[in-house]
């Protein structure tokens, strides 16, 4: 047989065997992925994720509120029906979803895309060691803890990020909004909190306890200074006719004498000077800049 003929025959044989070799490699790869998933107890991990998603949610919500043990018991009692529905939903989903098929639909493609045959062999070898078996055994517990604790961490960070964004937004508003507008808006917001408090307690909050009385039950944020940086003057009395008054000292940061005396009868009056006091009493502005017409602006 001529050498050239031999080479041709070998080439034909190799070509015919390529699909068989590829098929063997594919079978080996699939088997390795199946073995890795079995060693990792992917079915158990999937079950843990499903249970945590539906059943742990109520517990994590209670923990988010930083409740005491007594507080958690009260929360669970108040939300008993909701928790029962969550449990029923979880049971229904577990019956509807084939966890075995779900695990393979989710994890198999991930291993297939991410690992070579050699890496799958190394991973399987590790999972067959004591450290690997321990890792696989702990994976559902670690995943559950990560889901619950991670949710709490993200909740706290989201709250702080929101507060930072709100503070930045407030600074931008201060920079582009006339100070009297910001001041009147904050005075009216403060008055809303005072009146809500009075509705519940049948009295106005004491000046010394104003911030602690109103936040967070009646106001989310307490703005105790006007836009010129002076503390608001808050006066109240429950003797005779109950009254309260909120006063801004204006741009000169000096309170006028009549503004300080709650028994002084004030008639509504406009002002063309930013130095004049702005006075809010019992739901009405009695001293206010001419541009406002006695109505607090709406600031988003």
Short mmCIF file of C-alpha atoms in Angstrom, two decimals, residues 18 27 30 32 38-39 55 57 70 100 111 114 117 154 182 192 201 212 220 225 246 248 251 254 264-265 274 293 295:
data_model
loop_
_atom_site.label_atom_id
_atom_site.label_comp_id
_atom_site.label_asym_id
_atom_site.label_seq_id
_atom_site.Cartn_x
_atom_site.Cartn_y
_atom_site.Cartn_z
CA UNK A 18 -14.68 12.76 15.43
CA UNK A 27 -21.15 12.39 27.91
CA UNK A 30 -22.55 15.87 31.46
CA UNK A 32 -19.10 15.34 35.66
CA UNK A 38 -24.92 15.63 43.49
CA UNK A 39 -21.84 16.22 45.65
CA UNK A 55 -41.25 31.12 54.99
CA UNK A 57 -39.71 36.44 55.00
CA UNK A 70 -41.99 40.82 73.10
CA UNK A 100 -35.13 18.42 40.85
CA UNK A 111 -21.71 24.80 35.56
CA UNK A 114 -18.38 28.27 33.73
CA UNK A 117 -13.84 19.34 31.97
CA UNK A 154 -29.28 45.84 52.37
CA UNK A 182 -38.30 77.19 52.77
CA UNK A 192 -49.01 69.66 61.09
CA UNK A 201 -53.05 63.68 73.51
CA UNK A 212 -38.83 63.94 70.76
CA UNK A 220 -40.42 61.82 59.74
CA UNK A 225 -34.30 75.93 62.30
CA UNK A 246 -44.18 79.11 65.70
CA UNK A 248 -39.01 82.61 62.54
CA UNK A 251 -32.95 87.34 58.04
CA UNK A 254 -33.68 88.78 65.97
CA UNK A 264 -50.31 89.44 72.47
CA UNK A 265 -53.14 89.56 69.94
CA UNK A 274 -36.86 89.77 54.94
CA UNK A 293 -49.98 85.95 50.31
CA UNK A 295 -49.85 80.67 52.08
#
